[in-house]
Tab-separated table of C-alpha atoms and ligand atoms in Angstrom:
chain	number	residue	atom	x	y	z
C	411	UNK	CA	-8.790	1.028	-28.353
C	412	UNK	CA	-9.891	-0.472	-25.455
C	413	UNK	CA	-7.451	-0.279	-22.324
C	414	UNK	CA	-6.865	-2.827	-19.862
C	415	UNK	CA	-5.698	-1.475	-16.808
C	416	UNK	CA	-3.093	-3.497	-14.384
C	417	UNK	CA	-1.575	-1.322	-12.535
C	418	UNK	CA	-3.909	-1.209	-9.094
C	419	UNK	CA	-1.504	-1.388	-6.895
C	420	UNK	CA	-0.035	2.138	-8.449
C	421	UNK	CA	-3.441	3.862	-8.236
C	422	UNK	CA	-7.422	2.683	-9.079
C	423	UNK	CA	-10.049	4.276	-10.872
C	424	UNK	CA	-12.663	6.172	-8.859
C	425	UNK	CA	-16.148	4.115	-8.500
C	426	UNK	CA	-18.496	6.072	-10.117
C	427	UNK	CA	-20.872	5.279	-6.824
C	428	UNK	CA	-17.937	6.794	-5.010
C	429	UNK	CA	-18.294	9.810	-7.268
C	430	UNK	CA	-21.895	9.790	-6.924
C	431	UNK	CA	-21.475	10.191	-3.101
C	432	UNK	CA	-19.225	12.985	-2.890
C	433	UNK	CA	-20.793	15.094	-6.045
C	434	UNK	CA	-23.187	16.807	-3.192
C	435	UNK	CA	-19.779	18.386	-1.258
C	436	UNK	CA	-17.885	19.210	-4.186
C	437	UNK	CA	-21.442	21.240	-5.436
C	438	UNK	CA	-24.006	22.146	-3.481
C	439	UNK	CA	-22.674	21.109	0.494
C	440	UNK	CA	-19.658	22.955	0.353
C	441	UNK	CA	-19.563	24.253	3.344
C	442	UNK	CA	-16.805	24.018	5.978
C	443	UNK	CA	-17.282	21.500	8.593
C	444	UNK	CA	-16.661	23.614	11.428
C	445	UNK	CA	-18.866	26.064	10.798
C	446	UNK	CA	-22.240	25.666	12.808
C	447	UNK	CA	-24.715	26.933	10.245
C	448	UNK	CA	-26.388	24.270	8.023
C	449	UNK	CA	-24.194	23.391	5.422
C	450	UNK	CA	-21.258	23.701	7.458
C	451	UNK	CA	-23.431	20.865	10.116
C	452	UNK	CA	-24.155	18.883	7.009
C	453	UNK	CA	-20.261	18.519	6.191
C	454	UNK	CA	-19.513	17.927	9.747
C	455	UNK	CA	-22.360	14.994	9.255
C	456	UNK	CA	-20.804	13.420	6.211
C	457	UNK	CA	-17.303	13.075	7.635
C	458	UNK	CA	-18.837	11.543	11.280
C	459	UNK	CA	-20.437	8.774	8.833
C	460	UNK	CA	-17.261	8.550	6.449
C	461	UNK	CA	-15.404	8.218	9.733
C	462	UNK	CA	-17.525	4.969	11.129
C	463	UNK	CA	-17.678	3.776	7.727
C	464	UNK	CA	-13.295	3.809	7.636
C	465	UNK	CA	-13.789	2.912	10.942
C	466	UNK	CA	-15.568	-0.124	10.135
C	467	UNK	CA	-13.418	-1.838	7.182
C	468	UNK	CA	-10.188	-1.842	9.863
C	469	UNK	CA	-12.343	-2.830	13.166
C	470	UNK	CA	-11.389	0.113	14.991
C	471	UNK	CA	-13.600	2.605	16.792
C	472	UNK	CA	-14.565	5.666	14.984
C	473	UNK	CA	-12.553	8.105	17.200
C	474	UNK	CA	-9.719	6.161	16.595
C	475	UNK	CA	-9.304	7.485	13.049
C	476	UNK	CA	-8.153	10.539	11.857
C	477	UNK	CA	-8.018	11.684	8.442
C	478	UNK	CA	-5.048	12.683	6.286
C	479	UNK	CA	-3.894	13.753	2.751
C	480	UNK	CA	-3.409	10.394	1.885
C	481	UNK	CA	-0.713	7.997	3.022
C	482	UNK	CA	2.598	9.343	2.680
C	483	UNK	CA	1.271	11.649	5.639
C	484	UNK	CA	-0.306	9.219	7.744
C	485	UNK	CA	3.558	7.231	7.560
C	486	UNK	CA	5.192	10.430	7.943
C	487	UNK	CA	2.802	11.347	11.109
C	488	UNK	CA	3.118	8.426	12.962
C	489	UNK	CA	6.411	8.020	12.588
C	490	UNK	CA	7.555	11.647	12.897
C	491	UNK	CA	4.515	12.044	16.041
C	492	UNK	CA	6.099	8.888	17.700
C	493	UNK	CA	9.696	9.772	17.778
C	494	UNK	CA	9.052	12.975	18.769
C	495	UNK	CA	6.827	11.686	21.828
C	496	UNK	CA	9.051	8.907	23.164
C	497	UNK	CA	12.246	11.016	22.251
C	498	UNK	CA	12.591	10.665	26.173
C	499	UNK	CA	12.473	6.748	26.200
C	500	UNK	CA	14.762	5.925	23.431
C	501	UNK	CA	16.167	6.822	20.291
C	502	UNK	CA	15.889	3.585	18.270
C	503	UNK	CA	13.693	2.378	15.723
C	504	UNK	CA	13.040	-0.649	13.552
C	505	UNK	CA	11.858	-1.272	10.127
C	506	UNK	CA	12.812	-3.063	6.905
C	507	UNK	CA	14.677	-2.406	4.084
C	508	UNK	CA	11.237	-3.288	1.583
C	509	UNK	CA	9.113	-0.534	2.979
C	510	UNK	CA	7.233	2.039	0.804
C	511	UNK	CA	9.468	5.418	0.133
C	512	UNK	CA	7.029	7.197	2.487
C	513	UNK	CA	8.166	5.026	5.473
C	514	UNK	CA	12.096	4.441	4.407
C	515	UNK	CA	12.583	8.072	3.817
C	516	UNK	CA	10.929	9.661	6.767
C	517	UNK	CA	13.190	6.778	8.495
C	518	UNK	CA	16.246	8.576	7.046
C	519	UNK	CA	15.067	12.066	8.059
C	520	UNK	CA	14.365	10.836	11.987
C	521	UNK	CA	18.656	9.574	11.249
C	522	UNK	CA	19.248	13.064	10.758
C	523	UNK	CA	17.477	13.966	13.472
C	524	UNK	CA	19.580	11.920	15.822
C	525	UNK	CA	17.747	8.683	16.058
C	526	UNK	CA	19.053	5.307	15.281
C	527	UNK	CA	17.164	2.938	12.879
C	528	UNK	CA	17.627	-0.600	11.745
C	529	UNK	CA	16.625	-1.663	8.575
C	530	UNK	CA	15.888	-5.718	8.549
C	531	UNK	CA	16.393	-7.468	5.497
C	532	UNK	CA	13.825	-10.063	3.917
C	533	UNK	CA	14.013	-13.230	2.048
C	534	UNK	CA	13.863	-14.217	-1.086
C	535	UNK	CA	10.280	-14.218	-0.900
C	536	UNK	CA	10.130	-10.889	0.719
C	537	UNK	CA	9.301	-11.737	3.954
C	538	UNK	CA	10.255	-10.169	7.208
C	539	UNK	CA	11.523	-12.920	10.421
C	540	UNK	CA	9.479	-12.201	13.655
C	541	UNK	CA	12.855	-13.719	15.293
C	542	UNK	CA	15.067	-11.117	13.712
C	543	UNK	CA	12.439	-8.394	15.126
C	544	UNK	CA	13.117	-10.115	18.192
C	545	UNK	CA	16.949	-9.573	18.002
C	546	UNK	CA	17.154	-6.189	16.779
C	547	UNK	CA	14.768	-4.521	19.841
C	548	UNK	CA	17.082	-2.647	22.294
C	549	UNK	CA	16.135	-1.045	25.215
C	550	UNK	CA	16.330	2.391	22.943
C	551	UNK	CA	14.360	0.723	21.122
C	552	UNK	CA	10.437	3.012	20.658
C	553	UNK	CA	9.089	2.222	17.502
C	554	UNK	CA	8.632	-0.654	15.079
C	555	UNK	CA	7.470	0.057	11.436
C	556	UNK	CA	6.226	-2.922	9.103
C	557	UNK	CA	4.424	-3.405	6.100
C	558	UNK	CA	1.127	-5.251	6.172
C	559	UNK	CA	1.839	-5.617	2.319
C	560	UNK	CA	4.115	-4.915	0.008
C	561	UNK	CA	3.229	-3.016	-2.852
C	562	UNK	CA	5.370	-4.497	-5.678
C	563	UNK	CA	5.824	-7.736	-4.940
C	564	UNK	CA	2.524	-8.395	-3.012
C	565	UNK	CA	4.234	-10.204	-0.125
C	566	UNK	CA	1.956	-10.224	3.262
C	567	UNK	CA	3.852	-10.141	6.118
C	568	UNK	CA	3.544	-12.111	9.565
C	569	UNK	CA	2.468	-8.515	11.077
C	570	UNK	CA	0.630	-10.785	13.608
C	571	UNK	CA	3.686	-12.482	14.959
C	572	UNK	CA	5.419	-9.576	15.005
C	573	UNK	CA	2.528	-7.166	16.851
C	574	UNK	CA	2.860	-10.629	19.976
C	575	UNK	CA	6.594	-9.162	20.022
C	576	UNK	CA	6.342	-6.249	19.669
C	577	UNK	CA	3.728	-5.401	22.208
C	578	UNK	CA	5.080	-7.844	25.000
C	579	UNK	CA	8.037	-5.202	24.989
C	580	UNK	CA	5.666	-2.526	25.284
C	581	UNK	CA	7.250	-1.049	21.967
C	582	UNK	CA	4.885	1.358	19.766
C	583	UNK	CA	3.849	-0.430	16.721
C	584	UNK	CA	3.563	1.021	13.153
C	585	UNK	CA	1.595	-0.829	10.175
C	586	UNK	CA	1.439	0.873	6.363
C	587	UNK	CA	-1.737	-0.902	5.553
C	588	UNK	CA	-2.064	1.180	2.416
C	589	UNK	CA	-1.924	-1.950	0.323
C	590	UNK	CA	-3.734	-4.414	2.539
C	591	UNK	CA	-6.908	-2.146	3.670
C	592	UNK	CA	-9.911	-2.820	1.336
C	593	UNK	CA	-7.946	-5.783	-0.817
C	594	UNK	CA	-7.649	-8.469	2.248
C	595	UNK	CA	-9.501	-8.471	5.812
C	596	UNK	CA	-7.549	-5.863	8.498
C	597	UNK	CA	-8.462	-6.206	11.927
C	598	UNK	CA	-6.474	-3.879	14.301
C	599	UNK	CA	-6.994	-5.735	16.841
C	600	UNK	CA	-6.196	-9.098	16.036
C	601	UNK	CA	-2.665	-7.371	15.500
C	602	UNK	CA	-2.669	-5.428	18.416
C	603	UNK	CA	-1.305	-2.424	16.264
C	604	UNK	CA	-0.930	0.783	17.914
C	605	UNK	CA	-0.358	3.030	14.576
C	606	UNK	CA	-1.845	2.121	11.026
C	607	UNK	CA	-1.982	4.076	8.051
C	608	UNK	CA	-4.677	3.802	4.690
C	609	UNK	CA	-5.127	5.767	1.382
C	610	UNK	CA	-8.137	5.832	-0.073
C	611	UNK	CA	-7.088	5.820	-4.110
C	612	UNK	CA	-5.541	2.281	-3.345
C	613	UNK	CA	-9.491	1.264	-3.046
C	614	UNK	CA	-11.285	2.778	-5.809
C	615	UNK	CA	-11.560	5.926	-3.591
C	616	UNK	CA	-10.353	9.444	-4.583
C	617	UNK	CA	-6.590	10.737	-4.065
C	618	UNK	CA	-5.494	13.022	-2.063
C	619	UNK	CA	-7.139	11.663	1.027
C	620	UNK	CA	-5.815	9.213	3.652
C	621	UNK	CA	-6.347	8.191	7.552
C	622	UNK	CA	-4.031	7.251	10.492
C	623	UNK	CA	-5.440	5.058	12.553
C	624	UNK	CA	-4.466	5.297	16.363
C	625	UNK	CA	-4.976	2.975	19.174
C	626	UNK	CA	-7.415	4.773	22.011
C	627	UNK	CA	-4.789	5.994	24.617
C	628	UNK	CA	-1.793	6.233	22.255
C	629	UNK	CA	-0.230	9.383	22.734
C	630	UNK	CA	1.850	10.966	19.234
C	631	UNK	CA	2.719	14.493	18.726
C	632	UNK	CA	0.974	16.888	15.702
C	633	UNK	CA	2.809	17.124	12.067
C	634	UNK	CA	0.386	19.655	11.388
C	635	UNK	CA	-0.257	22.568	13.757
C	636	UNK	CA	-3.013	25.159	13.022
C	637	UNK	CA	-6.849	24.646	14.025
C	638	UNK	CA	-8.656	22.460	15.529
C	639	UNK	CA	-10.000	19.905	13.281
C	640	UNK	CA	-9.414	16.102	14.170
C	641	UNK	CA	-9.823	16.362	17.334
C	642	UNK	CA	-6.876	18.781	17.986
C	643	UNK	CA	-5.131	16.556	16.289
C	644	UNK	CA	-4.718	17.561	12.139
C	645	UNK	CA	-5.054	20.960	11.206
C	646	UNK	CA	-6.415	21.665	7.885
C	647	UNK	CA	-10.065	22.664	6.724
C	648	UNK	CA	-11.169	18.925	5.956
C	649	UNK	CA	-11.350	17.624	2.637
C	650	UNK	CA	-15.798	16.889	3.183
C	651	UNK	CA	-15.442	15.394	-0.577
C	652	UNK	CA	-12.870	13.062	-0.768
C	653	UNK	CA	-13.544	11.981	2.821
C	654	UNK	CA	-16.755	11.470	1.684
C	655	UNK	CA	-16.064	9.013	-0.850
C	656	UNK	CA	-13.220	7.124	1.260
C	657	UNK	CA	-15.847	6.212	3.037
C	658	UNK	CA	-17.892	5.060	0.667
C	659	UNK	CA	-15.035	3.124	-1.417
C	660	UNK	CA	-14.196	1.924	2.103
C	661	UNK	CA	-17.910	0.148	2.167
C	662	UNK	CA	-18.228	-0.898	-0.745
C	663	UNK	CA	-14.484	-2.758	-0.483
C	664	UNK	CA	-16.115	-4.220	3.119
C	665	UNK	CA	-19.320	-5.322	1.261
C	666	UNK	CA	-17.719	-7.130	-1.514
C	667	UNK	CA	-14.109	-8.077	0.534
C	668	UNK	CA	-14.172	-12.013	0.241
C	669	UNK	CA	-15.624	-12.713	-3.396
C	670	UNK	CA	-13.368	-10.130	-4.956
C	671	UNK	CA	-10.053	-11.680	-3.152
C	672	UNK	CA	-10.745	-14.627	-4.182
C	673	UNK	CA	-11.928	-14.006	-8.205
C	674	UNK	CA	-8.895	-11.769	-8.519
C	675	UNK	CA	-6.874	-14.529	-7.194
C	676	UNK	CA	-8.183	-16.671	-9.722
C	677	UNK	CA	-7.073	-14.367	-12.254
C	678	UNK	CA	-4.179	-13.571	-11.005
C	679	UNK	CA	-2.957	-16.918	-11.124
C	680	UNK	CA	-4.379	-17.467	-14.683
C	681	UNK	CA	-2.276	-14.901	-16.006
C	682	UNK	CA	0.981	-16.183	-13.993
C	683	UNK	CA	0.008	-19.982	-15.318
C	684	UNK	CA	-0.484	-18.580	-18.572
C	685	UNK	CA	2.705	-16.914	-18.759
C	686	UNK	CA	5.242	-20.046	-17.182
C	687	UNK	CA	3.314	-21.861	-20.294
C	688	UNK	CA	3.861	-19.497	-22.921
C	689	UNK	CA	7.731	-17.961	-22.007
C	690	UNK	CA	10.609	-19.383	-20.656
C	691	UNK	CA	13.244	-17.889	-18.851
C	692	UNK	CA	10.617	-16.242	-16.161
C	693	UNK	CA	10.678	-16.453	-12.555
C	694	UNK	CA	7.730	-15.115	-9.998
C	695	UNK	CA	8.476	-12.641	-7.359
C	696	UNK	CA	6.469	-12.634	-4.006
C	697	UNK	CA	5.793	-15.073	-1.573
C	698	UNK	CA	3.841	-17.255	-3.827
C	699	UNK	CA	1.433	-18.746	-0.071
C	700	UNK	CA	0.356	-15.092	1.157
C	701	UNK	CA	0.274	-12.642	-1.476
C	702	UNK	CA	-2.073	-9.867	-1.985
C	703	UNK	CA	-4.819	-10.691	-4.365
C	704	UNK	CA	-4.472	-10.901	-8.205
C	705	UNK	CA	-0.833	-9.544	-7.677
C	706	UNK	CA	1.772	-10.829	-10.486
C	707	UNK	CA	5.408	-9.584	-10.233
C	708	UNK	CA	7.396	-11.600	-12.703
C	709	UNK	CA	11.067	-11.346	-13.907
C	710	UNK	CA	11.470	-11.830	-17.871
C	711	UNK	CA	14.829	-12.398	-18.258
C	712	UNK	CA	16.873	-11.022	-21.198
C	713	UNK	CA	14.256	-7.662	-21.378
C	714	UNK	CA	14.188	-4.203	-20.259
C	715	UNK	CA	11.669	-3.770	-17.940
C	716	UNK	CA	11.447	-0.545	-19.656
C	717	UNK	CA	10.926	-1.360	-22.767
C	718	UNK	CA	8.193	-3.377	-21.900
C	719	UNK	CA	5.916	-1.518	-20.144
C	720	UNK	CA	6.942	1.031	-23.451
C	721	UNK	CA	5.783	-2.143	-25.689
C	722	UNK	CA	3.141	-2.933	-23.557
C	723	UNK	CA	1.629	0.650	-23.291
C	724	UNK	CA	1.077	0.676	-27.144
C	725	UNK	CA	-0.922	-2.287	-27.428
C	726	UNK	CA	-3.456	-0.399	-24.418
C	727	UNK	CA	-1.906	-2.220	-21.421
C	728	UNK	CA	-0.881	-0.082	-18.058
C	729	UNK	CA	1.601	-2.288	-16.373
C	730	UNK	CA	4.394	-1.106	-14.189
C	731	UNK	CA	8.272	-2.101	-13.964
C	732	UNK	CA	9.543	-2.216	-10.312
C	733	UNK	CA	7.114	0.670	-8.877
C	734	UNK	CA	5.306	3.713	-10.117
C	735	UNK	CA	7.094	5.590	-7.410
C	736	UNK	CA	10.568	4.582	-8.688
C	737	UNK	CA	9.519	5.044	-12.257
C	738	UNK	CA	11.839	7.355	-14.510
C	739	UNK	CA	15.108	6.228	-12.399
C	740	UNK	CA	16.873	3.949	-13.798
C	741	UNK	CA	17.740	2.310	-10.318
C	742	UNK	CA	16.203	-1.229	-10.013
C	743	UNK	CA	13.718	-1.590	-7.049
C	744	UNK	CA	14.949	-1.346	-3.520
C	745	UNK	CA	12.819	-4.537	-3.143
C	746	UNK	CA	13.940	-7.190	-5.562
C	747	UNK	CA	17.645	-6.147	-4.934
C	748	UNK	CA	16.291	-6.859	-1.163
C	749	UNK	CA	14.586	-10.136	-1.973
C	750	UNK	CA	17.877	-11.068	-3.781
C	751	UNK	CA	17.714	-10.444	-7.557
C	752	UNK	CA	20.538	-9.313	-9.431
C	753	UNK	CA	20.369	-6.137	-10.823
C	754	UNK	CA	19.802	-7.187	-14.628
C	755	UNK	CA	17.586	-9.291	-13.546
C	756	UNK	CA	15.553	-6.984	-11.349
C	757	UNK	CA	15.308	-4.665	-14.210
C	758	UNK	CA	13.568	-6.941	-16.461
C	759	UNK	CA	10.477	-7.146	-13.863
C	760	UNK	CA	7.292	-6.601	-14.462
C	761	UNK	CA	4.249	-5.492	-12.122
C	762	UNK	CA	1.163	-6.680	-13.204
C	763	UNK	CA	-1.944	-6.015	-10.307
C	764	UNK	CA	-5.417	-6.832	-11.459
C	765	UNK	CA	-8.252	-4.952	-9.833
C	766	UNK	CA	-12.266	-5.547	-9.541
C	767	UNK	CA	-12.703	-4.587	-12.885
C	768	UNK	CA	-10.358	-6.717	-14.265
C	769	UNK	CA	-11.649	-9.622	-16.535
C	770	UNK	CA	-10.621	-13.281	-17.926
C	771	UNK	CA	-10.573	-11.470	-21.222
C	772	UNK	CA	-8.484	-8.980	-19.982
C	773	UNK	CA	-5.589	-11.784	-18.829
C	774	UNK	CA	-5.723	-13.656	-21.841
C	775	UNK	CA	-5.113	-10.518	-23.898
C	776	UNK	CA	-2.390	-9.619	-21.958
C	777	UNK	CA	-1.055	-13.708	-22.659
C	778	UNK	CA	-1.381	-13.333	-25.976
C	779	UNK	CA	0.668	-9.849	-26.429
C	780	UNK	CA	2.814	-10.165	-24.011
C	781	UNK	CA	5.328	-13.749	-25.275
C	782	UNK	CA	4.783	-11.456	-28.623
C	783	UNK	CA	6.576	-8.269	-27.258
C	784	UNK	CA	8.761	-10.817	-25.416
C	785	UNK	CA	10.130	-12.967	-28.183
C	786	UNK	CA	10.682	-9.492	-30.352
C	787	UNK	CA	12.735	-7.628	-27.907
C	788	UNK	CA	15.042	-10.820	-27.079
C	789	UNK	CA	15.656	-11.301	-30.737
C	790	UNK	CA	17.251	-8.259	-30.780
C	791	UNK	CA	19.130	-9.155	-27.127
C	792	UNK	CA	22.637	-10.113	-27.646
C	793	UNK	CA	22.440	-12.114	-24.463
C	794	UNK	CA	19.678	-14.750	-25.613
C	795	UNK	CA	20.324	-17.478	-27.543
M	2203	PLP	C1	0.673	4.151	-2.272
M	2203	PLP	C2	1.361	3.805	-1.021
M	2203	PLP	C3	1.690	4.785	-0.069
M	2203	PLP	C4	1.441	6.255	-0.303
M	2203	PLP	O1	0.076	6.600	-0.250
M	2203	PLP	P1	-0.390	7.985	-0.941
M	2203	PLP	O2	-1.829	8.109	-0.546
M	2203	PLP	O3	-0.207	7.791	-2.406
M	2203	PLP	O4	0.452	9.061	-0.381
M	2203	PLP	C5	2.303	4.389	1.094
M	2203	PLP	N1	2.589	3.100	1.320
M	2203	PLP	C6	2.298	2.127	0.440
M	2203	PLP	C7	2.623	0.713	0.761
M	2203	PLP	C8	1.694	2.446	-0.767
M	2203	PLP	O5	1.429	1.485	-1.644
């Protein structure tokens, strides 16, 4: 059986030209890119380029950018690195309630640690109010922490607006880009970020491997002490491979950036047209003007979410409820209780994210499965008449 994958937003397949790029320093260049002998110069060589090529996709300057384990540390770095550093300034930071687990629970650690956070709400669409921003920031206040996307419901935020406020206050400014980089143009800046953070599986690049970006002059602590790599400023023997083929899922995303937005939204709003015609009793989630890219988040009322993606997963379709990282509790998502669903009908939400592989064949599968699975598991519903 063929599979149709729509779950991109969860993880993405490697490109095999990604592959093909880091075969050489998983084989034969395996050396350690501090070493000065040749392989260990030819590593150090493939992560300089990987580097300008990450470098390149965000608009920053290749020194700028320093590699991670993926994105969970670069939020938990420049969060953790910029509380630490301004612990002297203030003891307040800002963020919303919508963020990605790696930002909201790193949040909850600094509380522990003595510092104060606010956590803005959204609205229904899942947006974030530049004015409320505005009205939280004390003069404690050291850190802000948005998302340039969110990850199940697609919303883009005004991370614009908010870097004008943000940085007229002089405040340290956090983005997790890990959704936006490679799917939508990033340009650090035209927000005036100080702090971003990527993952390269989110872009057809391997797992395991990640970047912070920081702004030239920015000053965070370490989360990692040991040698010297980075700059002084990661430890860790680098991972040459799978910084190797960031870099080349990061060019490839920058060669093909435009016509793939725009074809997967296409598609994506095929499948969302297809579905308000064929089911009733839906409603869209996400802010339906800026939303990432062939992104579909739809509650089905009078379904388990569940049993769904259950349903769904033995006719060949990978779709997620809420979000892979919540999967297996039985908690709805933090963000469509945020963007105001109630909890029954949070749970019957579905995640659908296309990605470039992702056909018109594909979509109209899914239409003509899906109402199937749908009408069956209502019948058996006691709620729907
Ligand atoms: C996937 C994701 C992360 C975590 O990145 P990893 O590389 O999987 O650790 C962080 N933030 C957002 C918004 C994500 O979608």
């Amino acid at each position: 059986m063929k599979r149709i994958y729509l779950d991109h937003n969860a993880t993405t397949s490697l490109d095999p030209e990604v592959l093909k790029a880091m075969m050489p320093y998983l084989t034969g260049e395996f050396g350690n890119a501090s070493s000065i002998y040749e392989c260990g110069r030819m590593a150090q060589k493939a992560v300089v380029e990987a580097r300008e090529k990450v470098a390149r996709l965000i608009g920053a300057q290749s020194d700028e950018l320093f590699f991670t384990s993926g994105g969970t540390e670069a939020d938990n770095w420049a969060l953790k690195g910029a509380a630490e550093a301004l612990r002297d300034k203030g003891n307040h930071i800002i963020t919303t309630v919508i963020e990605h687990h790696a930002v909201l629970h790193t949040c909850e650690y600094l509380e522990e640690q003595g510092f104060e956070v606010t956590y803005l709400p959204v609205d229904e669409y899942g947006l974030v109010d530049p004015a409320a921003v505005e009205q939280a920031i004390t003069d404690q206040t050291i850190i802000v922490s948005v998302m340039y996307a969110n990850n199940e419901i697609g919303t883009i935020e005004p991370v614009e607006e908010i870097g004008k406020i943000v940085k007229e206050k002089g405040i340290l400014y956090h983005i997790d880009a890990v959704q936006a980089v490679g799917k939508i143009p990033v340009d650090v800046n035209a927000i005036g970020v100080d702090l971003l953070s990527m993952s390269a599986h989110k872009l057809y690049g391997p797992k395991g491997v990640g970047a912070l970006y920081i702004r030239k002059g920015v000053k965070i602590n370490n989360l990692l002490h040991g040698g010297a790599q980075e700059r002084n400023q990661r430890a860790g023997t680098e991972n040459v491979a799978g910084i190797v083929g960031f870099g080349k899922a990061a060019e490839l995303s920058c060669d093909n950036l435009i016509e793939t937005a725009e074809r997967l939204t296409r598609l994506g709003d095929r499948l969302a047209k297809g579905i308000t015609e064929k089911m009733d009793h839906v409603r869209f989630n996400g802010y339906p003007l800026h939303r990432l890219p062939g992104h579909v988040n739809v509650s089905i009322e009078f379904v388990e979410g569940e049993a769904l993606v259950m349903s769904l997963d033995m006719q060949g379709i990978s779709v997620s409820s809420g979000s892979a990282c919540a999967a297996g509790s039985a908690d709805p998502s933090h963000v469509l209780l945020a963007i105001g669903l109630p909890h029954e009908i949070a749970h019957g939400s579905l995640r659908m994210t296309l990605g470039k592989d992702s056909t018109e064949a594909d979509v109209d599968e899914v239409l003509t499965i899906l109402p199937r699975i749908v009408e069956k598991l209502r019948a058996m519903s006691p709620l729907y008449q």
